[in-house]
mmCIF file of C-alpha atoms and ligand atoms in Angstrom:
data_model
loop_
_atom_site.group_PDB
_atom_site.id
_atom_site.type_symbol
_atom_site.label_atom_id
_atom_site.label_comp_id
_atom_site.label_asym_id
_atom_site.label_seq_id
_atom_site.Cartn_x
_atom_site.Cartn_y
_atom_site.Cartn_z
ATOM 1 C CA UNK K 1 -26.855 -2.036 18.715
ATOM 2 C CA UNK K 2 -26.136 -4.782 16.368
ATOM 3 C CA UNK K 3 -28.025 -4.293 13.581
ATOM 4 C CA UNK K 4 -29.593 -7.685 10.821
ATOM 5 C CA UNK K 5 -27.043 -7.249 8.171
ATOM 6 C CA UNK K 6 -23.753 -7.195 11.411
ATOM 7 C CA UNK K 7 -25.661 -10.314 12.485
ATOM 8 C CA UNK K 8 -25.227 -12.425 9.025
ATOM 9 C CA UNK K 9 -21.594 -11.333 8.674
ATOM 10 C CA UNK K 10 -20.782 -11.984 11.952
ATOM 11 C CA UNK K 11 -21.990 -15.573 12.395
ATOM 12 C CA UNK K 12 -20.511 -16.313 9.032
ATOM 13 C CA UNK K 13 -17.120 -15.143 9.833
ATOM 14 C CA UNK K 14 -15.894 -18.738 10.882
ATOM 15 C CA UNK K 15 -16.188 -20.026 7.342
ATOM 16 C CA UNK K 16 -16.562 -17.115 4.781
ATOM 17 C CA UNK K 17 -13.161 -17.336 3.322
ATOM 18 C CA UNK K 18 -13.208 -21.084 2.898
ATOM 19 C CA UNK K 19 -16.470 -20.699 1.415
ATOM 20 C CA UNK K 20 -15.792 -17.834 -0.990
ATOM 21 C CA UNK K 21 -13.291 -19.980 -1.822
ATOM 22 C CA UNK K 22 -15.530 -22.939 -2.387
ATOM 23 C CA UNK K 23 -18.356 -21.516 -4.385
ATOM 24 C CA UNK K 24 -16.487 -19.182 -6.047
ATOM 25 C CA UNK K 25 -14.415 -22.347 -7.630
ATOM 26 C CA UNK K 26 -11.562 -19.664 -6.293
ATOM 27 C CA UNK K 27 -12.489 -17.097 -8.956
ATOM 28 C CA UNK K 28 -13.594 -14.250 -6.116
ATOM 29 C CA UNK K 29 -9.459 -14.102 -5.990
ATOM 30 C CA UNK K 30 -9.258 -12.849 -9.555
ATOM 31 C CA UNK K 31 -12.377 -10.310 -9.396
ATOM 32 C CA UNK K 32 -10.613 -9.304 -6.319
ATOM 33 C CA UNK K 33 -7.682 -8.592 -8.084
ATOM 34 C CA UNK K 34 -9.306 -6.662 -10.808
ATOM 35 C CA UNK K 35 -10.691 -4.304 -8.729
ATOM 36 C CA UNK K 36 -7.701 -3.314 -6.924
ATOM 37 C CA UNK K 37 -6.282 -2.481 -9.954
ATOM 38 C CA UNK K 38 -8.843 -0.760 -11.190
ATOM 39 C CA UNK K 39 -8.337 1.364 -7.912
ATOM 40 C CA UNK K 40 -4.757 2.788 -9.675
ATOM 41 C CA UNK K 41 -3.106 2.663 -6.336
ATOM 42 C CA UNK K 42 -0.033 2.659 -6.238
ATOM 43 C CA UNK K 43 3.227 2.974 -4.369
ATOM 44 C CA UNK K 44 3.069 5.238 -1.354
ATOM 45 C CA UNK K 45 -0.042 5.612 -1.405
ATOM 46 C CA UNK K 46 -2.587 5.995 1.441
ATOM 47 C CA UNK K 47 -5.534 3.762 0.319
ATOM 48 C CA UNK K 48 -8.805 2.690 2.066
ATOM 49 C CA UNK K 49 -10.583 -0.852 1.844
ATOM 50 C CA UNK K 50 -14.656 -0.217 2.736
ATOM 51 C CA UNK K 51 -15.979 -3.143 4.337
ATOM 52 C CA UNK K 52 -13.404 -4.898 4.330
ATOM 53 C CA UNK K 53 -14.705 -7.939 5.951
ATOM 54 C CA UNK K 54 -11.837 -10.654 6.443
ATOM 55 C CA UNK K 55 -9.226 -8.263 4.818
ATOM 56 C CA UNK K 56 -8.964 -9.807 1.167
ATOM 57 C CA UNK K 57 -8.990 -6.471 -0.559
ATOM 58 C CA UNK K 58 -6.898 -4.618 1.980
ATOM 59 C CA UNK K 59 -4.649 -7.722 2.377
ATOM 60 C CA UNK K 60 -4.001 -7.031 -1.952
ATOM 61 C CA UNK K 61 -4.445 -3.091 -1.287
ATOM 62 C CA UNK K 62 -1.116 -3.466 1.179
ATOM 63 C CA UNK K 63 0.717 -5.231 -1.245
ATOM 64 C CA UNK K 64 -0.040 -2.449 -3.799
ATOM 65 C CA UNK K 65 1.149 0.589 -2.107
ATOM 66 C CA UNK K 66 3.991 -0.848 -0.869
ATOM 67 C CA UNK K 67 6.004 -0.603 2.745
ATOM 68 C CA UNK K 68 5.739 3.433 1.896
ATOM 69 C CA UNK K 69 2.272 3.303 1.985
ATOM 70 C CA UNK K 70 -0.972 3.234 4.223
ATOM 71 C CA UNK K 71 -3.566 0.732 4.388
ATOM 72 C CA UNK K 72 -7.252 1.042 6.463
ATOM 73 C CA UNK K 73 -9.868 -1.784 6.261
ATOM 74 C CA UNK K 74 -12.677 -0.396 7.889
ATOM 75 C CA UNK K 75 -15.637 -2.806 8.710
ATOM 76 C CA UNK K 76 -18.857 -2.777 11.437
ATOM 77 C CA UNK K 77 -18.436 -7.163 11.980
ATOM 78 C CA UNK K 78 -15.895 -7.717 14.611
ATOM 79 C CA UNK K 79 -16.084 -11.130 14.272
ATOM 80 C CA UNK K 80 -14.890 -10.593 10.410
ATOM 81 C CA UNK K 81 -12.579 -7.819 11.743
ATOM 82 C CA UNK K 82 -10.784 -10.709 13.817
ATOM 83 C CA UNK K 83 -10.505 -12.868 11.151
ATOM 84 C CA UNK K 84 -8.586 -10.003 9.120
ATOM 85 C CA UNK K 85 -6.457 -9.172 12.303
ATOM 86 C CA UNK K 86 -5.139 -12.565 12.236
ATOM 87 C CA UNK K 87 -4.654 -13.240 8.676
ATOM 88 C CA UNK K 88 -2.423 -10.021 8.834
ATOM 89 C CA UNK K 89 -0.890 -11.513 12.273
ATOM 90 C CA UNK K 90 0.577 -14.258 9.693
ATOM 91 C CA UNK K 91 0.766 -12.747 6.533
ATOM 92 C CA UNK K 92 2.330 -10.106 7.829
ATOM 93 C CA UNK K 93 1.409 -7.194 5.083
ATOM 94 C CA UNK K 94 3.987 -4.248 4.654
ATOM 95 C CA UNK K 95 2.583 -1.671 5.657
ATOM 96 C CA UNK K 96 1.126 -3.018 8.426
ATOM 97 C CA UNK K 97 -2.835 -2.550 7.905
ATOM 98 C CA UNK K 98 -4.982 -0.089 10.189
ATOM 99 C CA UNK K 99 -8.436 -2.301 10.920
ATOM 100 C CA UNK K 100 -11.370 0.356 11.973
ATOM 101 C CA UNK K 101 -14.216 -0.747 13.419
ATOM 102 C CA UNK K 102 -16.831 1.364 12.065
ATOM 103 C CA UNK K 103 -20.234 1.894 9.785
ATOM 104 C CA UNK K 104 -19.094 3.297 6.240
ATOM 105 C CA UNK K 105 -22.102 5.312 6.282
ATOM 106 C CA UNK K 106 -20.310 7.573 9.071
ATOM 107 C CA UNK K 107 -16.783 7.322 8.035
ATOM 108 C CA UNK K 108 -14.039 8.424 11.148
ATOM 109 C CA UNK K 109 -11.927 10.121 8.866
ATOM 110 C CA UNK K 110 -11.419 13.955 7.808
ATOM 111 C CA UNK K 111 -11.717 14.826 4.416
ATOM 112 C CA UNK K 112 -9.855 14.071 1.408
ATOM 113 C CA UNK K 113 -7.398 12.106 2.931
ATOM 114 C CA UNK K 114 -7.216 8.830 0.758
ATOM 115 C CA UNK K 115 -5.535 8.172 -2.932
ATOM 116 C CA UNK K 116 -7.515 5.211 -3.785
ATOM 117 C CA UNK K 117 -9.901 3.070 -2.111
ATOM 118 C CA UNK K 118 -11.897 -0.440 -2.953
ATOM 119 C CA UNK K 119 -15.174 -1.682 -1.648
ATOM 120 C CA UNK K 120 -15.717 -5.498 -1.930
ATOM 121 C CA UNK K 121 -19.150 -6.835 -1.862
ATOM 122 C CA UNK K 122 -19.744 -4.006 0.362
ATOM 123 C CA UNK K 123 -22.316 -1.327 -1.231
ATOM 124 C CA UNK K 124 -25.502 -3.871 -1.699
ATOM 125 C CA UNK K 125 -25.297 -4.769 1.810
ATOM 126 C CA UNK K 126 -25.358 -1.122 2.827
ATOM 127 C CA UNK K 127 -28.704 0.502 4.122
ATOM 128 C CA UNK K 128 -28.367 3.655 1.779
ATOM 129 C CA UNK K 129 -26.080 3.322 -1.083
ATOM 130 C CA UNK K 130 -26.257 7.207 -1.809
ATOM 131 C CA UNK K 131 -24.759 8.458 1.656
ATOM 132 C CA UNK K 132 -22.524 5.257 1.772
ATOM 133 C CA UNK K 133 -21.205 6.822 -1.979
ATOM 134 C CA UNK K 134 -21.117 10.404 -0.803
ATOM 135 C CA UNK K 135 -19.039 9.390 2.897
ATOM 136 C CA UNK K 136 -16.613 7.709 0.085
ATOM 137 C CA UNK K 137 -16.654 10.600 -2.244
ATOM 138 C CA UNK K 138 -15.917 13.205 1.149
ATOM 139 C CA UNK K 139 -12.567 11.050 2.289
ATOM 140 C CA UNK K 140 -11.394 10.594 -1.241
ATOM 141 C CA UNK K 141 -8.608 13.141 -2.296
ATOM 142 C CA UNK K 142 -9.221 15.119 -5.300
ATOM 143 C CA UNK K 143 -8.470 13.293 -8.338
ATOM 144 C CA UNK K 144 -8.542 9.880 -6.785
ATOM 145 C CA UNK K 145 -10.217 6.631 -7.751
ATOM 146 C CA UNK K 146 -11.935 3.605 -6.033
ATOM 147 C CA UNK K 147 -13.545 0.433 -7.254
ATOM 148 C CA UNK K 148 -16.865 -0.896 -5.957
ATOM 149 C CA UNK K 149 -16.874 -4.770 -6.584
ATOM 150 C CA UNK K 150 -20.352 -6.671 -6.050
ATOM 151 C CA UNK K 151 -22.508 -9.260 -8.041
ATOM 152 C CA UNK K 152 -24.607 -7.746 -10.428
ATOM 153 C CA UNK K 153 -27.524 -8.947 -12.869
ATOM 154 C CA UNK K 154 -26.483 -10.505 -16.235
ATOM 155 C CA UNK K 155 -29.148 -8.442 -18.913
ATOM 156 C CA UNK K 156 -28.862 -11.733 -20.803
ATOM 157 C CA UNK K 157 -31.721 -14.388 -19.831
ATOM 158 C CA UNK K 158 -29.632 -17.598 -20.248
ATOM 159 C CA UNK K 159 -27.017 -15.761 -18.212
ATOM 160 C CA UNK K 160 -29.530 -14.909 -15.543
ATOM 161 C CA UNK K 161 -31.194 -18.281 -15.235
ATOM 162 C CA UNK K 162 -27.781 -19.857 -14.578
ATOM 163 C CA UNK K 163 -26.955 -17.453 -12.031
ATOM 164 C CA UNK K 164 -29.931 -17.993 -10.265
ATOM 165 C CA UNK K 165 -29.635 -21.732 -10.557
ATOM 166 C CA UNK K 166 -26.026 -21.608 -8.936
ATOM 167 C CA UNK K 167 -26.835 -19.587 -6.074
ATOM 168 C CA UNK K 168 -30.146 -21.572 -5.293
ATOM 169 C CA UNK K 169 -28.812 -24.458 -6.227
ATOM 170 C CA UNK K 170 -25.495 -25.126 -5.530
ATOM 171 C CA UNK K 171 -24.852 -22.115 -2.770
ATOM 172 C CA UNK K 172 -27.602 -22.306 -0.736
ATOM 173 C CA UNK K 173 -27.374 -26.075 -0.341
ATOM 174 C CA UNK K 174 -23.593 -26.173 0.835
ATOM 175 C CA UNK K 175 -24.208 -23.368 3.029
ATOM 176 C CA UNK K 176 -27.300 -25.317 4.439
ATOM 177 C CA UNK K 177 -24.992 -28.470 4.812
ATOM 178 C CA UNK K 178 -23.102 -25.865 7.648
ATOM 179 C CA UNK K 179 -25.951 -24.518 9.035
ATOM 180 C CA UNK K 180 -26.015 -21.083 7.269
ATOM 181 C CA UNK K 181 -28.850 -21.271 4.715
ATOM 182 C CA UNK K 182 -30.951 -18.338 5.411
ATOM 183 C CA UNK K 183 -27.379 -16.047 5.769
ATOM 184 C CA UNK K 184 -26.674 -17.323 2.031
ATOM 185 C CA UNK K 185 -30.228 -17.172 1.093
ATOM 186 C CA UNK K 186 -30.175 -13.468 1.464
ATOM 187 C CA UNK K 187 -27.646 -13.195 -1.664
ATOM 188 C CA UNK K 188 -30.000 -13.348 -3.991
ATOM 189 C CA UNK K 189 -33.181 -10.942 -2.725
ATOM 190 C CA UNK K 190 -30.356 -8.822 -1.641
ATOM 191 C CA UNK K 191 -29.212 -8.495 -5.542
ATOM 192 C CA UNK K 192 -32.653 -7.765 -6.626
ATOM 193 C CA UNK K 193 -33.120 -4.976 -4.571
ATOM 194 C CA UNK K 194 -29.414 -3.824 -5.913
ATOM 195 C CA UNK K 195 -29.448 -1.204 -8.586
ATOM 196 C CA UNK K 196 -27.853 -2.525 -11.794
ATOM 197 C CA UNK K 197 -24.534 -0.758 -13.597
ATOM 198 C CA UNK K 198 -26.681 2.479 -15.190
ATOM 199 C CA UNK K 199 -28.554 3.080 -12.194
ATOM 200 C CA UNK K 200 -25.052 2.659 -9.599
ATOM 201 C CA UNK K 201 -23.260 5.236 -12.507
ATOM 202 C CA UNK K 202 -26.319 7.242 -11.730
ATOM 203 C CA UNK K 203 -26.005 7.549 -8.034
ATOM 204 C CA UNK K 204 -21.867 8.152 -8.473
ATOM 205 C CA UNK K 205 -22.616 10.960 -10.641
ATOM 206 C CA UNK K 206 -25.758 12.441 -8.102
ATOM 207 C CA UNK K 207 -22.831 12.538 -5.074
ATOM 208 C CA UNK K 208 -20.370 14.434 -7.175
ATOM 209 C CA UNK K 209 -18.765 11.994 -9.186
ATOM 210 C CA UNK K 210 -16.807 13.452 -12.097
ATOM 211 C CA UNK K 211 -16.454 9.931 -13.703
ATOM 212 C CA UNK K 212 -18.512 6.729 -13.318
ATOM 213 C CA UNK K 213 -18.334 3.768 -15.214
ATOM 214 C CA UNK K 214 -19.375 0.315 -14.495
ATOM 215 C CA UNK K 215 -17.893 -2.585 -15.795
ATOM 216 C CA UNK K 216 -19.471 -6.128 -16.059
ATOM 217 C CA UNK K 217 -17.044 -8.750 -15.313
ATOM 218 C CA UNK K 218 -17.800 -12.926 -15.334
ATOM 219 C CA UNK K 219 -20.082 -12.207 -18.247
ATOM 220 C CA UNK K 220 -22.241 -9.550 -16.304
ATOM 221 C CA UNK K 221 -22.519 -11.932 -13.344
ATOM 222 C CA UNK K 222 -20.602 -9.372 -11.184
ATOM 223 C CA UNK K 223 -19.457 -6.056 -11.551
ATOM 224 C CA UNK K 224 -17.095 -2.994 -10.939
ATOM 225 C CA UNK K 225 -18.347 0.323 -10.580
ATOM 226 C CA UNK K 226 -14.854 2.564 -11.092
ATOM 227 C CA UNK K 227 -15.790 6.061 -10.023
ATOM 228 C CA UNK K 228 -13.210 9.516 -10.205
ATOM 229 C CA UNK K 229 -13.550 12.508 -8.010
ATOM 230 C CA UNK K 230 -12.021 15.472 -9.712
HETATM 231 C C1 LIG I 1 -16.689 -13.197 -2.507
HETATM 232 C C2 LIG I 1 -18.070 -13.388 -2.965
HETATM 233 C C3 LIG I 1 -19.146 -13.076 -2.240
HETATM 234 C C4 LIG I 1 -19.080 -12.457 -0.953
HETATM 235 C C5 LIG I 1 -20.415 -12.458 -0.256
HETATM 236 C C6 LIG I 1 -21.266 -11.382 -0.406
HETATM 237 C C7 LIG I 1 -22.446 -11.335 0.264
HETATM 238 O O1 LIG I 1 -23.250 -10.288 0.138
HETATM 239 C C8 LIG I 1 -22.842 -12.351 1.140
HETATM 240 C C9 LIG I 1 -24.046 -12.293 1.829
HETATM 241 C C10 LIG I 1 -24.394 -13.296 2.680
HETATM 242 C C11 LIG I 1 -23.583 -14.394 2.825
HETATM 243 C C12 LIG I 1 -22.385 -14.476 2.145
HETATM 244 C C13 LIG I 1 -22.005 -13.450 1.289
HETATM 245 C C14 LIG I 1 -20.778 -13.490 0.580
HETATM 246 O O2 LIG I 1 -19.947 -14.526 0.710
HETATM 247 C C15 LIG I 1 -18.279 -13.964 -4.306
HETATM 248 C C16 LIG I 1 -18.082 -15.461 -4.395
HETATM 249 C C17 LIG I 1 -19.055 -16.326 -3.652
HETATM 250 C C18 LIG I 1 -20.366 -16.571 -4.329
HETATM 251 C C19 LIG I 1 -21.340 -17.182 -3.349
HETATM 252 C C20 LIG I 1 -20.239 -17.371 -5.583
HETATM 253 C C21 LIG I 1 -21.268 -16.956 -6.597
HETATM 254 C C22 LIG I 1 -20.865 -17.259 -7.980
HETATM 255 C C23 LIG I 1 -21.685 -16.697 -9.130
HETATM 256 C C24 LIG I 1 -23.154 -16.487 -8.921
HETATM 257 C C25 LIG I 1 -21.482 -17.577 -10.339
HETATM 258 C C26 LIG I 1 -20.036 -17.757 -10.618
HETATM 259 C C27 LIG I 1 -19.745 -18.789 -11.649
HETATM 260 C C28 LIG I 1 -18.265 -19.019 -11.678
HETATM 261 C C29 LIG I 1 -17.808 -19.335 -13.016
HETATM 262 C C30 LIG I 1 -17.804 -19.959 -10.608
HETATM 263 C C1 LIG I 2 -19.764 -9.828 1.781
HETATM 264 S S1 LIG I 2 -18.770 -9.089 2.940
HETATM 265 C C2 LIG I 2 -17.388 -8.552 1.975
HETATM 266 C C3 LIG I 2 -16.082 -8.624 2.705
HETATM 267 C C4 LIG I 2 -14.855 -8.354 1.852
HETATM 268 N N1 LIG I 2 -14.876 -7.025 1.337
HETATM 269 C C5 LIG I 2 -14.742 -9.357 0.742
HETATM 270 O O1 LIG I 2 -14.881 -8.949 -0.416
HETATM 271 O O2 LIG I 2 -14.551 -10.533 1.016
HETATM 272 C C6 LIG I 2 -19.621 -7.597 3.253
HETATM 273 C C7 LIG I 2 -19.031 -6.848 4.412
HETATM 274 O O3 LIG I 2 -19.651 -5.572 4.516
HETATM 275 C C8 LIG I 2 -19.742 -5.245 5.881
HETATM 276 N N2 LIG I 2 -20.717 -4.169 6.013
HETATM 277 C C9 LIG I 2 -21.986 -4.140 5.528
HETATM 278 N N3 LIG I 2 -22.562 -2.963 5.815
HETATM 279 C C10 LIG I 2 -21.638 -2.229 6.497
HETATM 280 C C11 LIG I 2 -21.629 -0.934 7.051
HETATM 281 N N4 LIG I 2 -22.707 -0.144 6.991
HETATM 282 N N5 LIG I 2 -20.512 -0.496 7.670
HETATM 283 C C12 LIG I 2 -19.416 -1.299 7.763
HETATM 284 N N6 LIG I 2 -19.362 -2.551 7.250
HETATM 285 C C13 LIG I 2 -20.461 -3.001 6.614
HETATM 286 C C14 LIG I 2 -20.108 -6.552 6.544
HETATM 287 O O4 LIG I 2 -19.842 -6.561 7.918
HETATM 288 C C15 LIG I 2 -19.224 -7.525 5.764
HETATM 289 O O5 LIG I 2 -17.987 -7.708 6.370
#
């Protein structure tokens, strides 16, 4: 059963990269970037990108660990899934990606399989952010790292009011102008409702966790949450 949050994703799929690019000014591309090297993947490794959406982490991932390694985007949109099927189609990533269909919260892998993993804008659109931590924390190998990329609340006012200001009024307009104002409206009640860095370091550290740390990134407007199992 398709469930509200599959819904948004999938009717945005037709325009989410153009309009990441868009609003973004391109930036999402750099915070992108961070985070996969914040994963520490690296050559021959088998990594994992969590909703991986279009395939902009896993595409980056792939590029990472190299033609010896192993790439899985797994996602629950298949129209978003398509979209990263055919971006790999011509791009052409070595390796050659594995795209799951699947919820994160009920992973269809074994154990301790992965060396590093990312999650992009993935863990405040979950419906429980503890078992979608602990499902990452089960496949992770001992010793490995991921990187949770997602907006986060600046702690400074000015910072705040500006964010607010851009997404209600600046991204909620040009997504109106294509017919997609109430998916893009959900950004910001969404990021309420999303526990800020301490809290998310919190919740790493109740799954088993050895090491959390977040880090705020476009001056606290997004974040990374870089968590360790040992
Ligand atoms: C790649 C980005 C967002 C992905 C994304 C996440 C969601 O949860 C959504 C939910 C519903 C619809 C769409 C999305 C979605 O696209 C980040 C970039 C896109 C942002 C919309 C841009 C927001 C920018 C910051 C608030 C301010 C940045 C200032 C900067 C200096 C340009
Ligand atoms: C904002 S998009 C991010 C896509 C991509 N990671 C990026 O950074 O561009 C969020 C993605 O999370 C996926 N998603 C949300 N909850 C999910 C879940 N429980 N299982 C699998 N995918 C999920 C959505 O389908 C969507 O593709």
């Amino acid at each position: 059963m398709t469930n509200e949050i599959q819904s948004i994703f999938n009717r945005i799929a037709p325009v989410y990269d153009q309009l990441n690019d868009w609003l973004s000014l391109g930036q999402h591309r750099i915070w992108k970037e961070m985070a996969v090297k914040w994963s520490a993947g690296k050559p021959g490794d088998t990594a994992l990108d969590l909703c991986c959406g279009s395939g902009d982490l896993a595409l980056r991932l792939a590029r990472r660990v190299g033609a010896t390694g192993k790439v899985y985007g797994v996602d629950f949109s298949p129209n978003l899934l398509e979209k990263a099927k055919e971006r790999s189609q011509k791009q052409y990533p070595q390796p050659a990606i594995i795209w799951v269909e699947a919820d994160v919260l009920n992973l269809p892998f074994e154990d301790n399989q992965f060396d590093a993993a990312t999650m992009g804008y993935g863990l405040r659109n979950v419906k429980d952010i503890s078992r979608s931590l602990q499902e990452l924390y089960r496949v992770l190998k001992p010793g490995a790292k991921a990187a949770i990329l997602d907006f986060h609340r600046p702690s400074n006012p000015q910072l705040r009011a500006f964010q607010q200001l851009y997404l209600d009024g600046f991204v909620v307009p040009v997504a109106n102008y294509l017919g997609l104002k109430e998916e893009y409206a959900y950004i910001s009640p969404s990021l309420d409702r999303f526990p800020v860095g301490r809290e998310q370091i919190e919740l790493a550290r109740q799954v088993g966790f050895a090491v959390a740390t977040h880090y705020p990134i476009v001056n606290g407007m997004m974040g990374v949450l870089v968590v360790s199992k040992f």
